[in-house]
Amino acid sequence: MKKAAIIQSNYIPWKGYFDIIHDVDVFVFLDDVQFTKNDWRNRNQIKTPNGVKWLSIPVGQHIHRNINEVELTDSRWQKKHWDALKNSYGKAPFFRLYEDFFEHVYMERTWSSLSEINQFLIAHISTNFLQCKTEFIDSRQVAAEGKKQDKLIGILKNLGADSYLSGPAAMSYLNDDGFTQEGIKIVYKNYEGYPAYPQSYPPFAHGVSIVDLLFHTGPDASYFIWGWREIGVKE
């Protein structure tokens, strides 16, 4: 079976996003769809000494555009985000392991679009830090007619995928029969049971950005996303 997932690119998303990536053969960035304001596309949360804090990329006020049409015209946010990461995680056990990479991302590169930085970060973290073997594709490479569910099915058929992995929230709006009729099995991801890890600034929070997990657990990060299911809860 060829399993695929199709999700909008998010800014340094939480560990559940990467859990889905790990479970599929092909991951499609669905960025040729409507950009949603005040969503995960351009922001995420980190832990700080003063509680959970949002890191948001400024994207302007224009509403009627797709995610891949969101241009980044003012790069001043990059230093602010890098300073926030250093201030919050500079003393975390594995901050130094990833410091050069994130400093390059925020201080040595200029990003022209939201899709560009989102897709770069997700693919690099998945492949180089979490050792995922997943193939990444932009939805424009497998263009499909229709909207919403019809578009998803079209992409899956163009990929030759016969299994579709989706987040649990999609259970409320996807019609499973529509996939079944096309010979595609739909599976909903279960995010329950993630083990806690040593995290600064209690109380523990599961829903923060993947950077929190990386800086605190380093090479063991994948265990706290999917490895625990295979070998049991770590003592």
PDB file of C-alpha atoms in Angstrom:
ATOM      1  CA  MET A   1       0.000   0.000   0.000  1.00  0.00           C
ATOM      2  CA  LYS A   2       1.059   3.576  -0.651  1.00  0.00           C
ATOM      3  CA  LYS A   3       0.036   5.816   2.224  1.00  0.00           C
ATOM      4  CA  ALA A   4      -0.186   9.583   1.897  1.00  0.00           C
ATOM      5  CA  ALA A   5      -1.094  12.602   4.003  1.00  0.00           C
ATOM      6  CA  ILE A   6      -2.203  15.996   2.688  1.00  0.00           C
ATOM      7  CA  ILE A   7      -1.931  18.939   5.085  1.00  0.00           C
ATOM      8  CA  GLN A   8      -1.381  22.692   4.883  1.00  0.00           C
ATOM      9  CA  SER A   9       2.132  23.746   5.824  1.00  0.00           C
ATOM     10  CA  ASN A  10       2.377  25.111   9.374  1.00  0.00           C
ATOM     11  CA  TYR A  11       5.031  27.187  11.084  1.00  0.00           C
ATOM     12  CA  ILE A  12       7.315  24.978  13.228  1.00  0.00           C
ATOM     13  CA  PRO A  13       4.322  22.692  14.058  1.00  0.00           C
ATOM     14  CA  TRP A  14       3.801  20.510  17.096  1.00  0.00           C
ATOM     15  CA  LYS A  15       4.970  16.901  17.385  1.00  0.00           C
ATOM     16  CA  GLY A  16       1.653  15.427  16.191  1.00  0.00           C
ATOM     17  CA  TYR A  17       2.234  16.943  12.752  1.00  0.00           C
ATOM     18  CA  PHE A  18       5.517  15.054  12.505  1.00  0.00           C
ATOM     19  CA  ASP A  19       3.858  11.892  13.790  1.00  0.00           C
ATOM     20  CA  ILE A  20       1.688  11.923  10.678  1.00  0.00           C
ATOM     21  CA  ILE A  21       4.700  12.584   8.450  1.00  0.00           C
ATOM     22  CA  HIS A  22       6.488   9.566   9.905  1.00  0.00           C
ATOM     23  CA  ASP A  23       3.533   7.269   9.197  1.00  0.00           C
ATOM     24  CA  VAL A  24       3.215   7.935   5.467  1.00  0.00           C
ATOM     25  CA  ASP A  25       5.186   7.313   2.301  1.00  0.00           C
ATOM     26  CA  VAL A  26       4.316  10.663   0.741  1.00  0.00           C
ATOM     27  CA  PHE A  27       3.449  13.924   2.488  1.00  0.00           C
ATOM     28  CA  VAL A  28       1.770  16.626   0.401  1.00  0.00           C
ATOM     29  CA  PHE A  29       1.911  20.275   1.462  1.00  0.00           C
ATOM     30  CA  LEU A  30      -1.586  21.536   0.629  1.00  0.00           C
ATOM     31  CA  ASP A  31      -0.645  25.171   0.151  1.00  0.00           C
ATOM     32  CA  ASP A  32      -2.729  26.029  -2.925  1.00  0.00           C
ATOM     33  CA  VAL A  33      -5.773  26.566  -0.693  1.00  0.00           C
ATOM     34  CA  GLN A  34      -7.179  29.526   1.221  1.00  0.00           C
ATOM     35  CA  PHE A  35      -4.906  31.060   3.857  1.00  0.00           C
ATOM     36  CA  THR A  36      -6.631  31.164   7.244  1.00  0.00           C
ATOM     37  CA  LYS A  37      -5.792  34.065   9.533  1.00  0.00           C
ATOM     38  CA  ASN A  38      -4.902  33.497  13.198  1.00  0.00           C
ATOM     39  CA  ASP A  39      -4.207  29.843  12.511  1.00  0.00           C
ATOM     40  CA  TRP A  40      -1.197  27.516  12.672  1.00  0.00           C
ATOM     41  CA  ARG A  41      -0.043  28.499   9.177  1.00  0.00           C
ATOM     42  CA  ASN A  42       2.011  31.466  10.379  1.00  0.00           C
ATOM     43  CA  ARG A  43       2.341  30.985  14.127  1.00  0.00           C
ATOM     44  CA  ASN A  44       3.044  28.498  16.889  1.00  0.00           C
ATOM     45  CA  GLN A  45       3.729  28.329  20.603  1.00  0.00           C
ATOM     46  CA  ILE A  46       6.874  27.922  22.680  1.00  0.00           C
ATOM     47  CA  LYS A  47       7.457  27.585  26.435  1.00  0.00           C
ATOM     48  CA  THR A  48       8.991  30.590  28.216  1.00  0.00           C
ATOM     49  CA  PRO A  49       9.712  31.459  31.869  1.00  0.00           C
ATOM     50  CA  ASN A  50       6.481  33.493  31.737  1.00  0.00           C
ATOM     51  CA  GLY A  51       4.324  30.736  30.276  1.00  0.00           C
ATOM     52  CA  VAL A  52       3.368  29.748  26.752  1.00  0.00           C
ATOM     53  CA  LYS A  53       4.131  32.400  24.131  1.00  0.00           C
ATOM     54  CA  TRP A  54       3.059  32.777  20.503  1.00  0.00           C
ATOM     55  CA  LEU A  55       5.667  33.245  17.785  1.00  0.00           C
ATOM     56  CA  SER A  56       3.828  34.808  14.854  1.00  0.00           C
ATOM     57  CA  ILE A  57       5.126  35.652  11.384  1.00  0.00           C
ATOM     58  CA  PRO A  58       3.577  38.952  10.213  1.00  0.00           C
ATOM     59  CA  VAL A  59       1.690  38.355   6.979  1.00  0.00           C
ATOM     60  CA  GLY A  60      -0.386  41.494   6.468  1.00  0.00           C
ATOM     61  CA  GLN A  61      -4.145  41.895   6.419  1.00  0.00           C
ATOM     62  CA  HIS A  62      -5.047  40.633   2.944  1.00  0.00           C
ATOM     63  CA  ILE A  63      -7.501  37.746   3.320  1.00  0.00           C
ATOM     64  CA  HIS A  64      -8.265  36.508  -0.195  1.00  0.00           C
ATOM     65  CA  ARG A  65      -5.123  34.557  -1.067  1.00  0.00           C
ATOM     66  CA  ASN A  66      -3.827  31.038  -0.913  1.00  0.00           C
ATOM     67  CA  ILE A  67      -1.148  29.960   1.545  1.00  0.00           C
ATOM     68  CA  ASN A  68       1.456  29.823  -1.214  1.00  0.00           C
ATOM     69  CA  GLU A  69       0.587  33.413  -2.165  1.00  0.00           C
ATOM     70  CA  VAL A  70       1.445  34.829   1.270  1.00  0.00           C
ATOM     71  CA  GLU A  71       4.565  36.945   0.743  1.00  0.00           C
ATOM     72  CA  LEU A  72       6.941  37.923   3.547  1.00  0.00           C
ATOM     73  CA  THR A  73       8.003  41.488   2.871  1.00  0.00           C
ATOM     74  CA  ASP A  74       9.495  42.509   6.234  1.00  0.00           C
ATOM     75  CA  SER A  75      12.172  40.244   7.684  1.00  0.00           C
ATOM     76  CA  ARG A  76      12.489  41.951  11.071  1.00  0.00           C
ATOM     77  CA  TRP A  77      10.421  39.162  12.667  1.00  0.00           C
ATOM     78  CA  GLN A  78      13.254  36.683  12.047  1.00  0.00           C
ATOM     79  CA  LYS A  79      15.587  38.214  14.648  1.00  0.00           C
ATOM     80  CA  LYS A  80      12.720  38.510  17.131  1.00  0.00           C
ATOM     81  CA  HIS A  81      11.914  34.814  16.776  1.00  0.00           C
ATOM     82  CA  TRP A  82      15.551  33.804  17.055  1.00  0.00           C
ATOM     83  CA  ASP A  83      16.004  35.945  20.174  1.00  0.00           C
ATOM     84  CA  ALA A  84      12.870  34.380  21.679  1.00  0.00           C
ATOM     85  CA  LEU A  85      14.187  30.867  21.026  1.00  0.00           C
ATOM     86  CA  LYS A  86      17.582  31.680  22.527  1.00  0.00           C
ATOM     87  CA  ASN A  87      16.066  33.326  25.595  1.00  0.00           C
ATOM     88  CA  SER A  88      13.640  30.468  26.226  1.00  0.00           C
ATOM     89  CA  TYR A  89      15.778  27.459  25.317  1.00  0.00           C
ATOM     90  CA  GLY A  90      19.391  28.627  25.504  1.00  0.00           C
ATOM     91  CA  LYS A  91      19.952  26.524  28.643  1.00  0.00           C
ATOM     92  CA  ALA A  92      18.007  23.481  27.420  1.00  0.00           C
ATOM     93  CA  PRO A  93      20.126  20.288  27.236  1.00  0.00           C
ATOM     94  CA  PHE A  94      20.278  20.069  23.435  1.00  0.00           C
ATOM     95  CA  PHE A  95      19.973  23.680  22.327  1.00  0.00           C
ATOM     96  CA  ARG A  96      23.603  23.729  21.163  1.00  0.00           C
ATOM     97  CA  LEU A  97      23.026  20.677  18.979  1.00  0.00           C
ATOM     98  CA  TYR A  98      20.573  22.583  16.790  1.00  0.00           C
ATOM     99  CA  GLU A  99      21.775  26.143  17.320  1.00  0.00           C
ATOM    100  CA  ASP A 100      23.728  26.481  14.075  1.00  0.00           C
ATOM    101  CA  PHE A 101      20.800  25.313  11.978  1.00  0.00           C
ATOM    102  CA  PHE A 102      18.229  27.623  13.515  1.00  0.00           C
ATOM    103  CA  GLU A 103      20.619  30.547  13.536  1.00  0.00           C
ATOM    104  CA  HIS A 104      21.108  29.985   9.804  1.00  0.00           C
ATOM    105  CA  VAL A 105      17.334  29.882   9.261  1.00  0.00           C
ATOM    106  CA  TYR A 106      16.620  33.075  11.170  1.00  0.00           C
ATOM    107  CA  MET A 107      19.764  35.174  10.788  1.00  0.00           C
ATOM    108  CA  GLU A 108      21.425  34.138   7.531  1.00  0.00           C
ATOM    109  CA  ARG A 109      18.497  33.609   5.169  1.00  0.00           C
ATOM    110  CA  THR A 110      15.701  35.800   3.895  1.00  0.00           C
ATOM    111  CA  TRP A 111      12.387  34.105   3.181  1.00  0.00           C
ATOM    112  CA  SER A 112      10.167  35.406   0.391  1.00  0.00           C
ATOM    113  CA  SER A 113       7.001  33.469   1.247  1.00  0.00           C
ATOM    114  CA  LEU A 114       5.286  31.674   4.098  1.00  0.00           C
ATOM    115  CA  SER A 115       5.210  28.394   2.190  1.00  0.00           C
ATOM    116  CA  GLU A 116       8.928  28.599   1.557  1.00  0.00           C
ATOM    117  CA  ILE A 117       9.991  28.777   5.198  1.00  0.00           C
ATOM    118  CA  ASN A 118       7.274  26.421   6.457  1.00  0.00           C
ATOM    119  CA  GLN A 119       8.065  23.678   3.974  1.00  0.00           C
ATOM    120  CA  PHE A 120      11.820  24.056   4.425  1.00  0.00           C
ATOM    121  CA  LEU A 121      11.654  23.765   8.218  1.00  0.00           C
ATOM    122  CA  ILE A 122       9.245  20.831   8.211  1.00  0.00           C
ATOM    123  CA  ALA A 123      11.153  18.833   5.603  1.00  0.00           C
ATOM    124  CA  HIS A 124      14.547  19.482   7.188  1.00  0.00           C
ATOM    125  CA  ILE A 125      13.433  18.648  10.733  1.00  0.00           C
ATOM    126  CA  SER A 126      11.677  15.492   9.529  1.00  0.00           C
ATOM    127  CA  THR A 127      14.538  14.206   7.411  1.00  0.00           C
ATOM    128  CA  ASN A 128      17.640  15.362   9.270  1.00  0.00           C
ATOM    129  CA  PHE A 129      16.593  15.519  12.916  1.00  0.00           C
ATOM    130  CA  LEU A 130      13.875  12.838  13.122  1.00  0.00           C
ATOM    131  CA  GLN A 131      15.243  10.529  10.390  1.00  0.00           C
ATOM    132  CA  CYS A 132      11.946  10.209   8.522  1.00  0.00           C
ATOM    133  CA  LYS A 133      12.118   8.596   5.079  1.00  0.00           C
ATOM    134  CA  THR A 134       8.986  10.332   3.830  1.00  0.00           C
ATOM    135  CA  GLU A 135       8.855  11.971   0.403  1.00  0.00           C
ATOM    136  CA  PHE A 136       7.656  15.597   0.368  1.00  0.00           C
ATOM    137  CA  ILE A 137       5.607  17.078  -2.467  1.00  0.00           C
ATOM    138  CA  ASP A 138       3.960  20.456  -2.999  1.00  0.00           C
ATOM    139  CA  SER A 139       0.291  20.147  -3.962  1.00  0.00           C
ATOM    140  CA  ARG A 140       0.922  22.150  -7.124  1.00  0.00           C
ATOM    141  CA  GLN A 141       3.047  19.256  -8.381  1.00  0.00           C
ATOM    142  CA  VAL A 142       0.017  16.946  -8.289  1.00  0.00           C
ATOM    143  CA  ALA A 143      -2.681  19.406  -9.280  1.00  0.00           C
ATOM    144  CA  ALA A 144      -6.203  18.093  -8.911  1.00  0.00           C
ATOM    145  CA  GLU A 145      -9.591  19.491  -9.918  1.00  0.00           C
ATOM    146  CA  GLY A 146     -12.329  20.334  -7.447  1.00  0.00           C
ATOM    147  CA  LYS A 147     -12.370  21.642  -3.915  1.00  0.00           C
ATOM    148  CA  LYS A 148     -12.178  20.241  -0.411  1.00  0.00           C
ATOM    149  CA  GLN A 149     -12.706  16.464  -0.394  1.00  0.00           C
ATOM    150  CA  ASP A 150     -12.782  16.169  -4.190  1.00  0.00           C
ATOM    151  CA  LYS A 151      -9.403  17.887  -4.343  1.00  0.00           C
ATOM    152  CA  LEU A 152      -7.952  15.517  -1.732  1.00  0.00           C
ATOM    153  CA  ILE A 153      -9.194  12.454  -3.596  1.00  0.00           C
ATOM    154  CA  GLY A 154      -7.843  13.821  -6.867  1.00  0.00           C
ATOM    155  CA  ILE A 155      -4.388  14.346  -5.348  1.00  0.00           C
ATOM    156  CA  LEU A 156      -4.382  10.851  -3.865  1.00  0.00           C
ATOM    157  CA  LYS A 157      -5.357   9.309  -7.203  1.00  0.00           C
ATOM    158  CA  ASN A 158      -2.654  11.286  -9.010  1.00  0.00           C
ATOM    159  CA  LEU A 159      -0.137   9.977  -6.492  1.00  0.00           C
ATOM    160  CA  GLY A 160      -1.340   6.413  -6.845  1.00  0.00           C
ATOM    161  CA  ALA A 161      -2.043   6.296  -3.103  1.00  0.00           C
ATOM    162  CA  ASP A 162      -4.521   3.781  -1.737  1.00  0.00           C
ATOM    163  CA  SER A 163      -4.384   4.886   1.910  1.00  0.00           C
ATOM    164  CA  TYR A 164      -4.974   8.385   3.296  1.00  0.00           C
ATOM    165  CA  LEU A 165      -3.895   9.414   6.806  1.00  0.00           C
ATOM    166  CA  SER A 166      -5.682  12.396   8.294  1.00  0.00           C
ATOM    167  CA  GLY A 167      -5.813  14.205  11.613  1.00  0.00           C
ATOM    168  CA  PRO A 168      -8.727  13.322  13.914  1.00  0.00           C
ATOM    169  CA  ALA A 169     -10.462  16.688  13.453  1.00  0.00           C
ATOM    170  CA  ALA A 170     -11.279  15.714   9.850  1.00  0.00           C
ATOM    171  CA  MET A 171     -13.708  13.062  11.082  1.00  0.00           C
ATOM    172  CA  SER A 172     -16.290  15.819  11.457  1.00  0.00           C
ATOM    173  CA  TYR A 173     -16.296  16.865   7.793  1.00  0.00           C
ATOM    174  CA  LEU A 174     -14.884  14.080   5.603  1.00  0.00           C
ATOM    175  CA  ASN A 175     -17.193  11.537   3.986  1.00  0.00           C
ATOM    176  CA  ASP A 176     -15.408   8.200   4.310  1.00  0.00           C
ATOM    177  CA  ASP A 177     -17.623   6.627   1.656  1.00  0.00           C
ATOM    178  CA  GLY A 178     -16.288   9.051  -0.938  1.00  0.00           C
ATOM    179  CA  PHE A 179     -12.784   7.697  -0.400  1.00  0.00           C
ATOM    180  CA  THR A 180     -13.919   4.080  -0.254  1.00  0.00           C
ATOM    181  CA  GLN A 181     -15.660   4.419  -3.612  1.00  0.00           C
ATOM    182  CA  GLU A 182     -12.323   5.418  -5.127  1.00  0.00           C
ATOM    183  CA  GLY A 183     -10.511   2.468  -3.549  1.00  0.00           C
ATOM    184  CA  ILE A 184      -8.801   4.625  -0.921  1.00  0.00           C
ATOM    185  CA  LYS A 185      -8.692   3.605   2.729  1.00  0.00           C
ATOM    186  CA  ILE A 186      -8.947   6.529   5.140  1.00  0.00           C
ATOM    187  CA  VAL A 187      -7.232   6.326   8.532  1.00  0.00           C
ATOM    188  CA  TYR A 188      -7.533   8.913  11.314  1.00  0.00           C
ATOM    189  CA  LYS A 189      -4.479   9.619  13.444  1.00  0.00           C
ATOM    190  CA  ASN A 190      -4.754   9.164  17.206  1.00  0.00           C
ATOM    191  CA  TYR A 191      -2.768  11.769  19.126  1.00  0.00           C
ATOM    192  CA  GLU A 192      -3.419  10.264  22.552  1.00  0.00           C
ATOM    193  CA  GLY A 193      -0.810   8.807  24.860  1.00  0.00           C
ATOM    194  CA  TYR A 194       2.259  10.915  24.089  1.00  0.00           C
ATOM    195  CA  PRO A 195       4.668  10.525  27.032  1.00  0.00           C
ATOM    196  CA  ALA A 196       5.900  13.614  28.834  1.00  0.00           C
ATOM    197  CA  TYR A 197       9.561  14.553  28.660  1.00  0.00           C
ATOM    198  CA  PRO A 198      11.766  16.799  30.827  1.00  0.00           C
ATOM    199  CA  GLN A 199      10.409  20.230  29.888  1.00  0.00           C
ATOM    200  CA  SER A 200      11.399  23.601  31.298  1.00  0.00           C
ATOM    201  CA  TYR A 201       8.914  25.941  32.920  1.00  0.00           C
ATOM    202  CA  PRO A 202       6.123  23.697  34.284  1.00  0.00           C
ATOM    203  CA  PRO A 203       3.299  22.828  33.968  1.00  0.00           C
ATOM    204  CA  PHE A 204       3.976  20.447  31.083  1.00  0.00           C
ATOM    205  CA  ALA A 205       2.421  21.356  27.726  1.00  0.00           C
ATOM    206  CA  HIS A 206       2.096  18.844  24.865  1.00  0.00           C
ATOM    207  CA  GLY A 207       0.835  21.235  22.198  1.00  0.00           C
ATOM    208  CA  VAL A 208       3.855  23.475  21.760  1.00  0.00           C
ATOM    209  CA  SER A 209       6.185  23.621  18.748  1.00  0.00           C
ATOM    210  CA  ILE A 210       8.483  20.737  17.822  1.00  0.00           C
ATOM    211  CA  VAL A 211      11.455  22.944  18.753  1.00  0.00           C
ATOM    212  CA  ASP A 212      10.597  22.461  22.424  1.00  0.00           C
ATOM    213  CA  LEU A 213      10.933  18.685  22.071  1.00  0.00           C
ATOM    214  CA  LEU A 214      14.145  18.946  20.038  1.00  0.00           C
ATOM    215  CA  PHE A 215      15.875  21.288  22.465  1.00  0.00           C
ATOM    216  CA  HIS A 216      14.944  19.152  25.479  1.00  0.00           C
ATOM    217  CA  THR A 217      15.456  15.619  24.160  1.00  0.00           C
ATOM    218  CA  GLY A 218      17.797  15.902  21.168  1.00  0.00           C
ATOM    219  CA  PRO A 219      18.376  12.590  19.339  1.00  0.00           C
ATOM    220  CA  ASP A 220      15.698  10.935  21.497  1.00  0.00           C
ATOM    221  CA  ALA A 221      12.965  13.230  20.147  1.00  0.00           C
ATOM    222  CA  SER A 222      11.462  10.606  17.855  1.00  0.00           C
ATOM    223  CA  TYR A 223      10.892   8.301  20.829  1.00  0.00           C
ATOM    224  CA  PHE A 224       8.502  10.832  22.358  1.00  0.00           C
ATOM    225  CA  ILE A 225       6.569  11.105  19.081  1.00  0.00           C
ATOM    226  CA  TRP A 226       6.264   7.525  17.816  1.00  0.00           C
ATOM    227  CA  GLY A 227       9.001   5.362  19.316  1.00  0.00           C
ATOM    228  CA  TRP A 228       7.154   4.882  22.601  1.00  0.00           C
ATOM    229  CA  ARG A 229       4.391   2.987  20.812  1.00  0.00           C
ATOM    230  CA  GLU A 230       6.869   0.371  19.674  1.00  0.00           C
ATOM    231  CA  ILE A 231       8.827  -0.254  22.871  1.00  0.00           C
ATOM    232  CA  GLY A 232       6.462   0.898  25.602  1.00  0.00           C
ATOM    233  CA  VAL A 233       6.622   3.853  27.935  1.00  0.00           C
ATOM    234  CA  LYS A 234      10.202   4.752  28.769  1.00  0.00           C
ATOM    235  CA  GLU A 235      11.129   4.495  32.441  1.00  0.00           C
TER     236      GLU A 235
END
